[in-house]
């Protein structure tokens, strides 16, 4: 079964450094999401792409976070500079209106996440 | 008020027990409802969608009460492998944006 790929799985960095996370969605999925999950909380949407276009980035801290999906396939999320409060799990998910597995179009499939620790 | 609220638990139950979780949501325009399961340090995975008429999948039953704006998940005959955090998920109003609750932790003991 196709899966969402993410790398790295773990990242330790010092505050003020730059970090980048990569996501490769399930093949053919037009919609890609980046979530942040702080320990003890549910995932919170940071940014949503439809193909290469940003659909929703209302919760993305744009002074330090950026996201791109240049060719409408894989995506990169960057943080510069990282702050202590950015320590969290960063999850990527994808979905497709024409999901061949017969699930509802809103079904989002998550990757394994990148666990970030900022020291 | 949070958009999606859940009792964080933990619910500590013996194997074979029946356990129920509730979740309330604030936006009456929401149309899509889900339960996701998240194992420790893993990604969330869809457990089941929740339909207006209620739905059942094996030992799991989900119910939706639109008038009171709450969703429930019932797990019968609990297994050790059911130990996880259960996330209640609701779409935001008329959009496809999903709002996740903070989760309810379930511990099933031998």
Coordinates of N, CA and C in Angstrom, one line a residue:
Chain A
X1 N 0.9 -1.2 0.0 CA 0.0 0.0 0.0 C 0.9 1.2 0.0
X2 N 0.5 2.2 -0.8 CA 1.3 3.4 -1.0 C 1.3 4.2 0.4
X3 N 2.4 4.9 0.7 CA 2.4 5.6 1.9 C 3.0 7.0 1.7
X4 N 2.8 7.9 2.7 CA 3.4 9.2 2.6 C 4.8 9.1 3.3
X5 N 5.8 9.6 2.6 CA 7.1 9.5 3.1 C 7.6 10.8 3.6
X6 N 8.3 10.8 4.7 CA 8.8 12.0 5.3 C 10.3 11.8 5.8
X7 N 11.0 12.8 5.7 CA 12.4 12.8 6.2 C 12.9 14.1 6.7
X8 N 13.8 14.2 7.6 CA 14.2 13.1 8.4 C 13.2 12.7 9.4
X9 N 13.4 11.5 10.1 CA 12.4 11.1 11.1 C 12.6 11.9 12.4
X10 N 13.9 12.2 12.7 CA 14.2 12.9 13.9 C 15.2 14.0 13.5
X11 N 15.1 15.2 14.2 CA 16.0 16.3 14.0 C 16.2 17.0 15.3
X12 N 17.5 17.2 15.7 CA 17.9 17.9 16.9 C 18.6 19.1 16.4
X13 N 18.2 20.3 16.8 CA 18.9 21.5 16.3 C 19.0 22.5 17.5
X14 N 19.9 23.5 17.3 CA 19.9 24.5 18.3 C 19.1 25.7 17.9
X15 N 18.6 26.5 18.8 CA 17.8 27.6 18.5 C 18.6 28.6 17.6
X16 N 17.9 29.2 16.8 CA 18.4 30.2 15.8 C 18.9 29.5 14.5
X17 N 19.0 28.2 14.5 CA 19.4 27.5 13.3 C 18.2 27.3 12.4
X18 N 18.6 26.9 11.2 CA 17.5 26.6 10.2 C 17.3 25.1 10.1
X19 N 16.1 24.7 9.9 CA 15.8 23.3 9.7 C 14.8 23.1 8.5
X20 N 14.9 22.0 7.9 CA 14.0 21.7 6.8 C 13.5 20.3 6.8
X21 N 12.2 20.1 6.5 CA 11.6 18.8 6.5 C 11.0 18.6 5.1
X22 N 11.1 17.3 4.7 CA 10.6 16.9 3.3 C 9.5 15.9 3.4
X23 N 8.6 16.0 2.5 CA 7.4 15.1 2.4 C 7.2 14.7 1.0
X24 N 6.9 13.4 0.8 CA 6.5 12.9 -0.5 C 5.1 12.3 -0.4
X25 N 4.1 12.9 -0.9 CA 2.7 12.3 -0.7 C 2.5 11.1 -1.5
X26 N 1.4 10.5 -1.2 CA 1.0 9.3 -2.0 C 0.8 9.7 -3.5
X27 N 1.3 8.9 -4.3 CA 1.3 9.2 -5.8 C -0.1 9.6 -6.2
X28 N -0.2 10.7 -6.9 CA -1.5 11.1 -7.4 C -2.4 11.9 -6.5
X29 N -1.9 12.1 -5.3 CA -2.7 12.9 -4.3 C -2.4 14.4 -4.6
X30 N -3.4 15.1 -4.9 CA -3.2 16.5 -5.2 C -3.1 17.4 -4.0
X31 N -3.7 17.0 -2.9 CA -3.8 17.8 -1.7 C -2.7 17.4 -0.7
X32 N -2.0 18.3 -0.2 CA -0.9 18.0 0.7 C -1.0 18.9 1.9
X33 N -0.9 18.4 3.1 CA -1.0 19.2 4.3 C 0.3 19.0 5.2
X34 N 0.6 20.1 5.9 CA 1.6 20.1 6.9 C 0.9 20.4 8.2
X35 N 1.1 19.5 9.2 CA 0.6 19.7 10.6 C 1.7 19.8 11.6
X36 N 1.4 20.5 12.7 CA 2.3 20.5 13.8 C 1.6 19.9 15.0
X37 N 2.2 18.9 15.7 CA 1.6 18.3 16.8 C 2.5 18.4 18.0
X38 N 2.0 19.2 19.0 CA 2.7 19.4 20.2 C 2.3 18.3 21.2
X39 N 3.2 17.8 22.0 CA 2.9 16.7 22.9 C 1.7 16.9 23.7
X40 N 0.8 16.0 23.7 CA -0.4 16.1 24.5 C -1.6 16.8 23.8
X41 N -1.3 17.2 22.5 CA -2.4 17.9 21.8 C -2.6 17.2 20.4
X42 N -3.7 17.6 19.8 CA -3.9 17.0 18.5 C -3.2 17.8 17.4
X43 N -3.0 17.2 16.2 CA -2.4 17.9 15.1 C -3.1 19.2 14.8
X44 N -2.3 20.3 14.4 CA -2.8 21.6 14.0 C -2.3 21.9 12.6
X45 N -3.2 22.2 11.8 CA -2.8 22.5 10.4 C -2.0 23.7 10.3
X46 N -0.8 23.6 9.6 CA 0.0 24.8 9.3 C -0.3 25.3 7.9
X47 N -0.3 24.4 6.9 CA -0.4 24.8 5.6 C -1.1 23.7 4.7
X48 N -1.9 24.1 3.8 CA -2.5 23.1 2.9 C -2.2 23.5 1.4
X49 N -1.8 22.6 0.6 CA -1.5 22.8 -0.8 C -2.6 22.0 -1.6
X50 N -3.0 22.7 -2.7 CA -3.7 22.0 -3.7 C -2.8 22.1 -5.0
X51 N -2.3 20.9 -5.4 CA -1.2 20.9 -6.4 C -0.1 21.8 -5.9
X52 N 0.3 22.8 -6.7 CA 1.4 23.6 -6.2 C 1.0 24.9 -5.5
X53 N -0.3 25.1 -5.4 CA -0.8 26.3 -4.8 C -1.2 26.2 -3.3
X54 N -0.9 27.2 -2.6 CA -1.3 27.3 -1.2 C -2.8 27.6 -1.1
X55 N -3.5 26.7 -0.4 CA -4.9 26.9 -0.2 C -5.2 27.6 1.2
X56 N -4.4 27.2 2.2 CA -4.6 27.7 3.5 C -3.3 27.7 4.3
X57 N -2.9 28.9 4.6 CA -1.7 29.0 5.5 C -1.9 30.0 6.6
X58 N -3.2 30.1 7.0 CA -3.6 31.0 8.0 C -2.9 30.8 9.4
X59 N -2.5 29.5 9.7 CA -1.9 29.2 10.9 C -0.4 29.0 10.8
X60 N 0.2 29.4 9.7 CA 1.6 29.3 9.5 C 2.3 30.5 10.0
X61 N 3.2 30.4 11.0 CA 3.9 31.6 11.4 C 4.9 32.1 10.4
X62 N 4.4 33.0 9.5 CA 5.2 33.3 8.3 C 6.5 34.1 8.5
X63 N 6.7 34.6 9.8 CA 7.9 35.3 10.0 C 9.1 34.3 10.0
X64 N 8.8 33.0 10.3 CA 9.9 32.1 10.4 C 9.7 30.8 9.7
X65 N 8.4 30.5 9.3 CA 8.1 29.3 8.6 C 7.8 29.6 7.1
X66 N 8.3 28.6 6.3 CA 7.9 28.7 4.9 C 7.7 27.3 4.3
X67 N 6.8 27.2 3.4 CA 6.5 25.9 2.8 C 6.4 26.1 1.3
X68 N 6.9 25.0 0.6 CA 6.7 25.1 -0.9 C 6.4 23.7 -1.5
X69 N 5.8 23.7 -2.6 CA 5.5 22.5 -3.3 C 5.6 22.8 -4.8
X70 N 6.8 23.1 -5.2 CA 7.1 23.7 -6.5 C 6.5 23.0 -7.7
X71 N 6.6 21.7 -7.8 CA 6.1 20.9 -8.9 C 4.8 20.2 -8.6
X72 N 4.2 20.6 -7.5 CA 2.9 20.0 -7.1 C 3.0 18.5 -6.7
X73 N 4.2 18.1 -6.3 CA 4.4 16.7 -5.9 C 4.9 16.7 -4.5
X74 N 6.3 16.6 -4.3 CA 6.8 16.7 -2.9 C 6.9 18.1 -2.4
X75 N 7.1 18.2 -1.1 CA 7.0 19.5 -0.4 C 8.1 19.6 0.6
X76 N 8.5 20.8 0.9 CA 9.4 21.1 1.9 C 8.9 22.2 2.9
X77 N 9.1 21.9 4.2 CA 8.7 22.9 5.2 C 10.0 23.4 5.9
X78 N 10.2 24.7 6.0 CA 11.4 25.2 6.5 C 11.1 26.1 7.7
X79 N 12.0 26.1 8.7 CA 11.9 26.9 9.9 C 13.2 27.7 10.0
X80 N 13.2 29.0 10.0 CA 14.4 29.8 10.1 C 14.1 31.1 10.7
X81 N 14.6 31.4 11.9 CA 15.3 30.6 12.8 C 14.4 29.8 13.7
X82 N 14.9 28.6 14.1 CA 14.1 27.7 15.0 C 14.2 28.3 16.4
X83 N 13.0 28.1 17.1 CA 12.9 28.6 18.5 C 12.6 27.4 19.4
X84 N 12.8 27.5 20.7 CA 12.5 26.4 21.6 C 11.1 25.9 21.5
X85 N 10.2 26.8 21.3 CA 8.8 26.4 21.2 C 8.4 25.7 19.9
X86 N 9.3 25.6 19.0 CA 9.0 24.8 17.8 C 9.2 23.3 18.0
X87 N 9.7 22.9 19.1 CA 9.9 21.5 19.4 C 8.5 20.8 19.3
X88 N 8.4 19.8 18.4 CA 7.1 19.2 18.2 C 7.3 18.1 17.1
X89 N 6.2 17.4 16.8 CA 6.1 16.5 15.7 C 5.5 17.2 14.5
X90 N 6.2 17.1 13.4 CA 5.7 17.8 12.2 C 5.2 16.6 11.2
X91 N 3.9 16.7 11.0 CA 3.3 15.6 10.2 C 2.9 16.1 8.8
X92 N 3.1 15.3 7.9 CA 2.6 15.6 6.5 C 1.5 14.6 6.2
X93 N 0.5 15.1 5.5 CA -0.6 14.2 5.1 C -1.0 14.5 3.7
X94 N -1.6 13.6 3.0 CA -2.1 13.9 1.7 C -3.5 13.2 1.5
X95 N -4.2 13.8 0.5 CA -5.6 13.2 0.2 C -5.9 13.5 -1.2
X96 N -6.9 12.8 -1.7 CA -7.3 13.0 -3.1 C -8.8 12.9 -3.3
X97 N -9.4 13.7 -4.1 CA -10.8 13.6 -4.3 C -11.1 12.3 -5.0
X98 N -10.2 11.8 -5.8 CA -10.4 10.5 -6.5 C -9.7 9.4 -5.8
X99 N -10.0 9.2 -4.6 CA -9.3 8.2 -3.8 C -9.7 6.8 -4.3
X100 N -8.8 6.0 -4.9 CA -9.1 4.8 -5.5 C -9.4 3.7 -4.4
X101 N -9.1 4.0 -3.2 CA -9.4 3.0 -2.1 C -10.8 3.1 -1.6
X102 N -11.6 4.0 -2.3 CA -13.0 4.0 -2.0 C -13.4 4.8 -0.7
X103 N -12.4 5.5 -0.1 CA -12.8 6.2 1.1 C -13.2 7.6 0.7
X104 N -13.8 8.3 1.6 CA -14.3 9.7 1.4 C -13.1 10.6 1.0
X105 N -13.4 11.6 0.2 CA -12.3 12.4 -0.3 C -11.6 13.2 0.8
X106 N -12.3 13.3 2.0 CA -11.6 14.1 3.0 C -10.6 13.2 3.8
X107 N -10.6 11.9 3.5 CA -9.6 11.1 4.3 C -8.2 11.5 4.0
X108 N -7.5 11.8 5.1 CA -6.1 12.2 5.0 C -5.2 11.1 5.5
X109 N -4.2 10.8 4.7 CA -3.3 9.8 5.1 C -2.0 10.4 5.6
X110 N -1.5 10.1 6.7 CA -0.4 10.7 7.4 C 0.9 10.0 7.1
X111 N 2.0 10.7 7.0 CA 3.3 10.1 7.0 C 3.7 9.9 8.5
X112 N 4.9 9.3 8.7 CA 5.4 9.0 10.0 C 5.8 10.2 10.8
X113 N 6.0 11.3 10.2 CA 6.3 12.5 11.0 C 7.8 12.7 11.1
X114 N 8.1 14.0 11.4 CA 9.5 14.4 11.8 C 9.4 14.9 13.2
X115 N 10.2 14.3 14.1 CA 10.2 14.8 15.5 C 11.3 15.8 15.6
X116 N 11.0 17.0 15.9 CA 12.0 18.1 16.1 C 12.2 18.5 17.5
X117 N 13.4 18.5 17.9 CA 13.8 19.0 19.2 C 14.8 20.2 19.1
X118 N 14.4 21.3 19.6 CA 15.2 22.5 19.5 C 15.8 22.8 20.9
X119 N 17.1 22.9 20.9 CA 17.8 23.0 22.2 C 18.3 24.5 22.4
Chain B
X1 N -13.5 28.7 24.1 CA -13.9 27.3 24.0 C -13.2 26.6 22.8
X2 N -12.7 25.4 23.0 CA -12.0 24.7 21.9 C -13.0 24.3 20.9
X3 N -12.6 24.2 19.6 CA -13.5 23.8 18.6 C -13.9 22.3 18.7
X4 N -13.0 21.5 19.2 CA -13.3 20.1 19.4 C -12.7 19.7 20.8
X5 N -13.6 19.2 21.6 CA -13.2 18.9 23.0 C -13.3 17.5 23.3
X6 N -12.3 16.9 24.0 CA -12.3 15.5 24.4 C -11.8 15.4 25.8
X7 N -12.3 14.4 26.5 CA -11.8 14.1 27.8 C -10.4 13.4 27.6
X8 N -9.3 14.0 28.2 CA -8.0 13.4 27.9 C -7.7 12.0 28.4
X9 N -8.6 11.6 29.4 CA -8.3 10.3 30.1 C -7.1 10.4 31.0
X10 N -6.4 9.3 31.2 CA -6.6 8.1 30.5 C -7.7 7.2 31.1
X11 N -8.3 6.5 30.2 CA -9.3 5.5 30.5 C -8.5 4.2 30.7
X12 N -8.5 3.6 31.9 CA -7.8 2.4 32.2 C -8.8 1.3 32.4
X13 N -8.9 0.3 31.5 CA -9.9 -0.7 31.5 C -9.3 -2.1 31.4
X14 N -9.9 -3.1 31.9 CA -9.4 -4.5 31.7 C -9.8 -5.0 30.4
X15 N -9.0 -6.0 29.9 CA -9.4 -6.7 28.7 C -10.8 -7.2 28.7
X16 N -11.5 -7.0 27.6 CA -12.9 -7.5 27.5 C -13.9 -6.5 27.9
X17 N -13.5 -5.4 28.5 CA -14.4 -4.3 28.9 C -14.9 -3.6 27.7
X18 N -16.1 -2.9 28.0 CA -16.6 -2.0 27.0 C -16.3 -0.5 27.5
X19 N -15.8 0.3 26.6 CA -15.5 1.7 26.9 C -16.0 2.6 25.9
X20 N -16.4 3.8 26.4 CA -17.0 4.8 25.5 C -16.3 6.1 25.6
X21 N -16.1 6.8 24.5 CA -15.5 8.1 24.5 C -16.5 9.1 23.9
X22 N -16.6 10.3 24.4 CA -17.4 11.3 23.8 C -16.5 12.5 23.4
X23 N -17.1 13.2 22.5 CA -16.3 14.4 21.9 C -17.4 15.4 21.6
X24 N -17.2 16.7 21.9 CA -18.1 17.8 21.5 C -17.4 18.7 20.5
X25 N -18.2 19.3 19.6 CA -17.7 20.2 18.7 C -18.5 21.5 18.7
X26 N -17.9 22.6 18.3 CA -18.6 23.9 18.5 C -19.3 24.4 17.2
X27 N -18.8 24.0 16.1 CA -19.4 24.6 14.8 C -20.5 23.7 14.3
X28 N -21.7 24.3 14.4 CA -22.9 23.6 13.9 C -22.9 23.3 12.4
X29 N -22.1 24.0 11.7 CA -22.0 23.8 10.2 C -21.1 22.6 9.8
X30 N -20.4 22.0 10.7 CA -19.6 20.9 10.4 C -20.4 19.8 9.8
X31 N -19.8 19.1 8.8 CA -20.5 18.0 8.1 C -19.7 16.7 8.1
X32 N -18.4 16.7 8.4 CA -17.6 15.5 8.3 C -17.0 15.2 9.7
X33 N -17.1 14.0 10.1 CA -16.7 13.6 11.5 C -15.9 12.3 11.4
X34 N -14.9 12.2 12.1 CA -14.0 11.0 12.1 C -13.5 10.7 13.5
X35 N -13.1 9.5 13.6 CA -12.2 9.1 14.7 C -10.9 8.6 14.1
X36 N -9.8 9.1 14.6 CA -8.5 8.6 14.3 C -7.9 8.0 15.5
X37 N -7.0 7.0 15.2 CA -6.3 6.4 16.3 C -4.8 6.8 16.1
X38 N -4.1 7.0 17.3 CA -2.7 7.4 17.2 C -2.0 6.6 18.3
X39 N -1.1 5.7 17.9 CA -0.2 5.0 18.8 C 0.9 5.9 19.2
X40 N 1.5 5.6 20.4 CA 2.5 6.4 21.0 C 3.7 6.6 19.9
X41 N 4.0 7.9 19.7 CA 5.1 8.3 18.8 C 4.8 7.9 17.4
X42 N 3.6 7.6 17.0 CA 3.3 7.3 15.6 C 2.3 8.3 15.0
X43 N 2.1 8.2 13.7 CA 1.2 9.1 13.1 C -0.3 8.7 13.3
X44 N -1.2 9.6 13.2 CA -2.6 9.3 13.3 C -3.1 8.4 12.1
X45 N -4.0 7.5 12.4 CA -4.5 6.7 11.3 C -6.0 6.7 11.4
X46 N -6.7 6.8 10.3 CA -8.2 6.8 10.3 C -8.7 5.5 10.9
X47 N -9.5 5.6 11.9 CA -10.2 4.5 12.5 C -11.6 4.3 11.8
X48 N -12.4 5.3 11.8 CA -13.7 5.3 11.1 C -14.2 6.7 10.9
X49 N -15.0 6.8 9.9 CA -15.8 8.0 9.7 C -17.1 7.8 10.5
X50 N -17.7 8.9 10.8 CA -18.9 8.9 11.6 C -20.1 9.5 10.8
X51 N -21.1 8.7 10.6 CA -22.2 9.1 9.7 C -23.4 9.4 10.6
X52 N -24.3 10.2 10.0 CA -25.5 10.6 10.8 C -26.3 9.5 11.4
X53 N -26.3 8.4 10.6 CA -27.1 7.2 11.1 C -26.3 6.3 12.0
X54 N -25.1 6.7 12.3 CA -24.3 5.9 13.2 C -23.7 4.8 12.3
X55 N -22.6 4.3 12.7 CA -22.0 3.2 12.0 C -21.1 2.3 12.9
X56 N -21.0 1.0 12.4 CA -20.3 0.0 13.2 C -19.3 -0.7 12.4
X57 N -18.1 -0.9 13.0 CA -17.1 -1.7 12.3 C -16.5 -2.6 13.3
X58 N -17.0 -3.9 13.2 CA -16.5 -4.9 14.2 C -16.9 -4.5 15.6
X59 N -15.8 -4.3 16.4 CA -16.1 -4.0 17.9 C -16.3 -2.5 18.1
X60 N -16.2 -1.7 17.1 CA -16.2 -0.3 17.2 C -17.5 0.3 16.6
X61 N -18.2 1.2 17.4 CA -19.4 1.8 17.0 C -19.3 3.3 17.2
X62 N -19.6 4.1 16.2 CA -19.6 5.5 16.3 C -21.0 6.1 16.1
X63 N -21.3 7.1 16.9 CA -22.6 7.8 16.8 C -22.4 9.3 16.7
X64 N -23.3 9.9 16.1 CA -23.3 11.3 15.9 C -24.6 11.9 16.4
X65 N -24.5 12.9 17.2 CA -25.7 13.6 17.7 C -25.6 15.1 17.3
X66 N -26.2 15.4 16.2 CA -26.1 16.8 15.6 C -26.7 17.8 16.5
X67 N -27.9 17.5 17.1 CA -28.6 18.4 18.0 C -27.7 18.9 19.2
X68 N -27.0 17.9 19.7 CA -26.2 18.2 20.9 C -24.7 18.5 20.5
X69 N -24.4 18.3 19.2 CA -23.1 18.5 18.7 C -22.1 17.6 19.5
X70 N -22.3 16.3 19.5 CA -21.3 15.5 20.1 C -21.3 14.2 19.3
X71 N -20.1 13.6 19.4 CA -19.8 12.3 18.7 C -19.3 11.3 19.7
X72 N -19.6 10.1 19.6 CA -19.2 9.1 20.5 C -18.5 7.9 19.8
X73 N -17.6 7.2 20.5 CA -17.0 6.0 20.0 C -17.1 5.0 21.1
X74 N -17.7 3.8 20.8 CA -17.8 2.7 21.7 C -16.9 1.6 21.3
X75 N -16.2 1.1 22.2 CA -15.3 -0.1 21.9 C -15.7 -1.2 22.8
X76 N -16.2 -2.3 22.2 CA -16.6 -3.5 22.9 C -15.5 -4.5 23.0
X77 N -15.5 -5.3 24.0 CA -14.5 -6.4 24.1 C -13.1 -5.9 23.9
X78 N -12.7 -5.0 24.7 CA -11.4 -4.3 24.5 C -10.2 -5.3 24.5
X79 N -9.3 -5.0 23.6 CA -8.1 -5.8 23.4 C -6.9 -5.0 23.9
X80 N -5.8 -5.7 24.3 CA -4.6 -5.0 24.7 C -4.1 -4.0 23.6
X81 N -4.3 -4.5 22.3 CA -3.9 -3.7 21.2 C -4.7 -2.5 20.9
X82 N -5.8 -2.3 21.6 CA -6.6 -1.1 21.5 C -6.0 0.1 22.3
X83 N -5.0 -0.2 23.1 CA -4.4 0.9 23.8 C -3.7 1.9 22.9
X84 N -4.2 3.1 22.9 CA -3.8 4.1 22.0 C -4.5 5.4 22.4
X85 N -4.2 6.5 21.7 CA -4.9 7.7 21.9 C -5.9 7.9 20.7
X86 N -7.2 8.2 21.0 CA -8.2 8.3 20.0 C -8.6 9.8 19.8
X87 N -8.4 10.2 18.6 CA -8.6 11.6 18.2 C -9.9 11.8 17.6
X88 N -10.7 12.7 18.1 CA -11.9 13.1 17.4 C -11.6 14.2 16.4
X89 N -12.1 14.1 15.2 CA -11.8 15.0 14.2 C -13.1 15.5 13.5
X90 N -13.1 16.8 13.3 CA -14.3 17.4 12.7 C -13.9 18.4 11.6
X91 N -14.6 18.5 10.5 CA -14.2 19.5 9.5 C -14.7 20.9 10.0
X92 N -14.0 21.9 9.6 CA -14.3 23.3 10.1 C -15.4 23.9 9.2
X93 N -16.5 24.0 9.8 CA -17.6 24.6 9.1 C -17.9 23.9 7.7
X94 N -17.9 24.7 6.7 CA -18.2 24.1 5.4 C -16.9 23.8 4.6
X95 N -15.8 24.0 5.2 CA -14.5 23.7 4.5 C -14.1 22.3 4.7
X96 N -13.0 21.9 4.0 CA -12.4 20.6 4.2 C -11.4 20.6 5.3
X97 N -11.1 21.7 5.9 CA -10.1 21.8 6.9 C -10.5 21.0 8.1
X98 N -9.6 20.1 8.6 CA -10.0 19.3 9.7 C -9.4 19.8 11.0
X99 N -10.3 19.8 12.0 CA -9.9 20.2 13.4 C -9.8 19.0 14.2
X100 N -8.6 18.8 14.9 CA -8.4 17.6 15.7 C -8.6 17.9 17.2
X101 N -9.3 17.1 17.9 CA -9.3 17.2 19.3 C -7.9 16.8 19.9
X102 N -7.7 17.0 21.2 CA -6.5 16.7 21.8 C -6.3 15.2 22.1
X103 N -7.4 14.4 21.9 CA -7.3 13.0 22.1 C -7.7 12.5 23.4
X104 N -8.2 11.2 23.4 CA -8.5 10.5 24.7 C -7.6 9.3 24.7
X105 N -6.9 9.2 25.8 CA -5.9 8.0 25.9 C -6.6 6.8 26.6
X106 N -6.4 5.7 25.9 CA -7.0 4.4 26.4 C -5.9 3.5 26.8
X107 N -6.0 2.9 28.0 CA -5.0 1.9 28.4 C -5.8 0.6 28.7
X108 N -5.6 -0.5 28.0 CA -6.2 -1.7 28.2 C -5.2 -2.6 29.0
X109 N -5.6 -3.1 30.1 CA -4.7 -3.9 31.0 C -5.1 -5.4 30.9
X110 N -4.1 -6.2 31.1 CA -4.4 -7.7 31.0 C -5.4 -8.1 32.2

